[in-house]
């Protein structure tokens, strides 16, 4: 209950603060109007690096530069890339599940298919004792949160449907205590028969299957989130299914968080009916890597994020909300904000559309030259090229780092860090002045000295150093594939290939001669040789890092493509509703914009809203607020003419106005009490104070302190 | 729970399959929905009724019960008092009843209260069968009669029964020459209610159960026989007397010899299987006597047992038996454990147990391997889980001394002395705690502990990572606190924390953590959080 409240307040929080630029979409809608001063300042800030200043007016006049459209085109590219990648992550598991489904279908039907009459009769077909076992696939979702896998199960259903199975998806809502077994049967029949019935029983499903179902396809029932289902309903449902499994070849697939879940949720006589197999979906970390690769490392959309934003996103994923859904949402918000605050960013939309070939980009940039400086155009191409190199190097690092379980997201954070690159680059420059000579050892120390000791990049390079021969050759092959577009890197990688082949041949020979004592019998020379190859590969990687991995923030004009404003993103993501409420209560004037209270800064005035007065007054109190005192000070403020209010210190203790006539006082007293009650209730609802306890009936407790 | 599975009988199954074959010969006819006839009320219209000897021999150890049932059912057209069959799950109640009806070839209406999950479904299912109505697309899957109340049901039932019995009488008179076996059927019709114990849960048994048990008196039709099948004894039903008590027939658990017969019966290589049973049946018999549980366990083990054999038709000699036994022995105990607990993953977890073994062996070598929590959780969720675990494990009075740095060790020392004196009391308290399980806690306490441990842990984390990890951007001090309630709700959803009903005294919701200590330790290890320091050991 409390959680939903938090949800609500979180969702309402941005609304209340729309003027704080928290709502990107709101801004986007407004973006077609001429730029306001705030945006101009942003533009001025961004362009100071560039030698020429493109005026913001030119960008707005062209309809092609509509930031809304640009956002849509860029985001749709990112989105589709992410979706493709997520689908690919699951294909293996899906195939596995499908083959298991086929096997279990054969096992179910092996004892003979019952005839129509048998299948639709109410009494069970007497058969072997194990025939009541229900084949159950437990699909392990490796995440505590379930959100990411809603889509997965939907896709699993579609996948199985396309492979000639009858599929129905049930969620925990169908299997709730409120709906009972009838509810989930109804949902099943609705999905299979496409009819909605009042009184449902499973015999209907049996007769449907025999009449209209494909006799060669199993009936698959997917329960998406088993742990959230009502225990009694789920166990009744399973018992019922197991009674009919001989008549209808049903197979159950359940999504579970831990393998213990069935044991804790279901009673033993129900578990007895299940014949489970385990499947594992890709872990969130794997999927995250795939998404990061698709969305950020491959320069597919033109949009990228700065180092700080990357670190923020990573921390947000690791510490707060371990769901891909929220990561993608954060990315989307970042993207939207970028397009709304960055006037030149709309160029990206064009870049994204005409991304496919370099020549076309050149053509585009020449076309754009009319509007934008040719300098900018060339810079854009440069940006694009270096980003491509950067992405390739990051991927090479990732491929190497995979062997020591480096996460791409960590790698990305380090790779985006401009400081590291700057220090490396400056070092190289001083060295190259002396004369360019790369001995592997010195280079090693040089590259590493600026990378963090156990940072993912140096980890990856370190791993290459002690990789055995066959994975090394695989790694080199994957590098070759990755670098196919950039000739200068590709050549270097290819230089290493023949060496590794030679090495492989040798080690193969070694294998034949003495399989058991391979490691010990290696000659010293051999070891040395293999070491040199590893060393060379590592050096190559280090050189790549040094020469090609230019973080986007080190490239001029990167502001066009790169979103760097962490604070904005953070405030959009973590609403911090309680703080927001307090701020709004204290600074209500920003919303009301009335003339009467404009001059007061912290002094409560008569014309202020009651709740604000009350809250301002409450600030003076400690842990507990005496209701009587509170009321008295409230009364003084409301009753007094504004002149009194300035002497704030005295108000709380001495109610001064006692000169009014009695009747007036009585009348106003009751209305004042009503106003007080209302204000206190509002404060209580917003969670700022707590009602009096039984022990201290005349005190309320403050819950929120400070901002 | 109706586990009325019978041991499979080799002979019967062959007949069964031959019957299906003969039906398939008849072509697609049998797969098309025929309009239901009176014959649908018989067990199988195309099969010859089996002899009583067949029934008896196909259910080892059930001779007495079968004869008793036959006696109660009586000869043709003999009215009977309601029959109450009870016995543990998987003792053959339903199977034997159905086989007897197959033998007697009398019409019956079967309804399982498991499948018919509500009174309405039960009523309509019975009426549909009696009125020879089958739900199909043609009648848009509706029942013959809409019937929700017991009084309606009685009226409908009476009508339906009268029509069907007259139909039966005519049938037996007319078609006698055509179908010889129908002669024996008579004009009795039997209503079988299986899984009667489920009815007790429907509406707290206030209406339905007395109604069903009293149905015989209400109907007052001698042509109707009522048979109740339940896995609990009749004592659990007779809350209010006032109706004729049905005749109870008890199905006891199988004896070891019966089980042996049952299991050997449907095996191809009986010699081999009985040698297998020599090994496994005795230990398993001590744990469970249910045929279904045993057969799932045995089917796995038997595969293991036969693994070394190339020819499954071999007749084992002594030496081979010994070899096979030594091969099987390590698997028996784990399998027994599993059947005793839940036997959730018999098929896949052969691999998983191996993994577990590897894990346990690697545990000795280094802790790093077992660190891995096979579950993704955000850091704040992990901390929340740990604080919930602590709140459940530790008594609330200790919170101050554990988490408040000022009042720490001092107060604990003071506590220890009196507790030493009253060690017996302490033991009793410990016992009580074990019985109670993890304690409950209000949300405020959880949040307080969460705040404490995160502030401690963040401090240490920052110290640790300050030099090496520049990835940490200052996201605000209480960054972990941002959406704790959201995290809490998702922890609740994943069943790690259970939200209890609100306490009637305080009016606030109380929570309880359900994770085991192992899991909590794993989580703590993944955070490098010194959990054991905070755990209160009695």
mmCIF file of C-alpha atoms in Angstrom, chain A residues 27-44 46-47 54-70 336-347:
data_model
loop_
_atom_site.group_PDB
_atom_site.id
_atom_site.type_symbol
_atom_site.label_atom_id
_atom_site.label_comp_id
_atom_site.label_asym_id
_atom_site.label_seq_id
_atom_site.Cartn_x
_atom_site.Cartn_y
_atom_site.Cartn_z
ATOM 1 C CA UNK A 27 9.544 20.646 -23.673
ATOM 2 C CA UNK A 28 9.577 18.854 -26.934
ATOM 3 C CA UNK A 29 6.117 19.998 -27.711
ATOM 4 C CA UNK A 30 7.161 23.493 -27.031
ATOM 5 C CA UNK A 31 10.288 23.169 -29.043
ATOM 6 C CA UNK A 32 8.737 24.293 -32.298
ATOM 7 C CA UNK A 33 8.237 27.739 -30.908
ATOM 8 C CA UNK A 34 11.144 30.148 -31.231
ATOM 9 C CA UNK A 35 13.845 29.552 -28.765
ATOM 10 C CA UNK A 36 13.711 31.337 -25.495
ATOM 11 C CA UNK A 37 16.554 32.874 -23.669
ATOM 12 C CA UNK A 38 17.349 29.786 -21.658
ATOM 13 C CA UNK A 39 17.937 27.815 -24.742
ATOM 14 C CA UNK A 40 20.076 30.467 -26.275
ATOM 15 C CA UNK A 41 22.300 30.397 -23.287
ATOM 16 C CA UNK A 42 22.582 26.652 -23.665
ATOM 17 C CA UNK A 43 23.563 27.099 -27.262
ATOM 18 C CA UNK A 44 26.088 29.711 -26.346
ATOM 19 C CA UNK A 46 27.900 24.581 -26.175
ATOM 20 C CA UNK A 47 29.426 26.388 -29.053
ATOM 21 C CA UNK A 54 26.405 28.826 -36.297
ATOM 22 C CA UNK A 55 23.534 31.043 -35.409
ATOM 23 C CA UNK A 56 20.600 29.350 -33.819
ATOM 24 C CA UNK A 57 18.146 31.168 -36.019
ATOM 25 C CA UNK A 58 19.243 29.328 -39.123
ATOM 26 C CA UNK A 59 18.634 26.004 -37.528
ATOM 27 C CA UNK A 60 15.132 26.803 -36.483
ATOM 28 C CA UNK A 61 13.950 28.076 -39.809
ATOM 29 C CA UNK A 62 14.558 24.841 -41.621
ATOM 30 C CA UNK A 63 11.767 22.355 -41.100
ATOM 31 C CA UNK A 64 14.248 19.555 -41.446
ATOM 32 C CA UNK A 65 15.758 20.567 -38.172
ATOM 33 C CA UNK A 66 12.657 20.071 -36.148
ATOM 34 C CA UNK A 67 14.042 18.595 -32.919
ATOM 35 C CA UNK A 68 10.889 16.635 -32.310
ATOM 36 C CA UNK A 69 11.232 14.823 -35.575
ATOM 37 C CA UNK A 70 14.912 14.385 -35.071
ATOM 38 C CA UNK A 336 14.646 13.584 -25.443
ATOM 39 C CA UNK A 337 16.304 16.082 -23.166
ATOM 40 C CA UNK A 338 19.271 16.262 -25.432
ATOM 41 C CA UNK A 339 17.164 17.180 -28.402
ATOM 42 C CA UNK A 340 15.217 19.688 -26.433
ATOM 43 C CA UNK A 341 18.150 21.596 -25.023
ATOM 44 C CA UNK A 342 20.619 21.271 -27.854
ATOM 45 C CA UNK A 343 19.705 23.320 -30.930
ATOM 46 C CA UNK A 344 22.225 21.739 -33.229
ATOM 47 C CA UNK A 345 21.319 18.255 -32.173
ATOM 48 C CA UNK A 346 18.624 18.096 -34.799
ATOM 49 C CA UNK A 347 21.389 17.632 -37.322
#
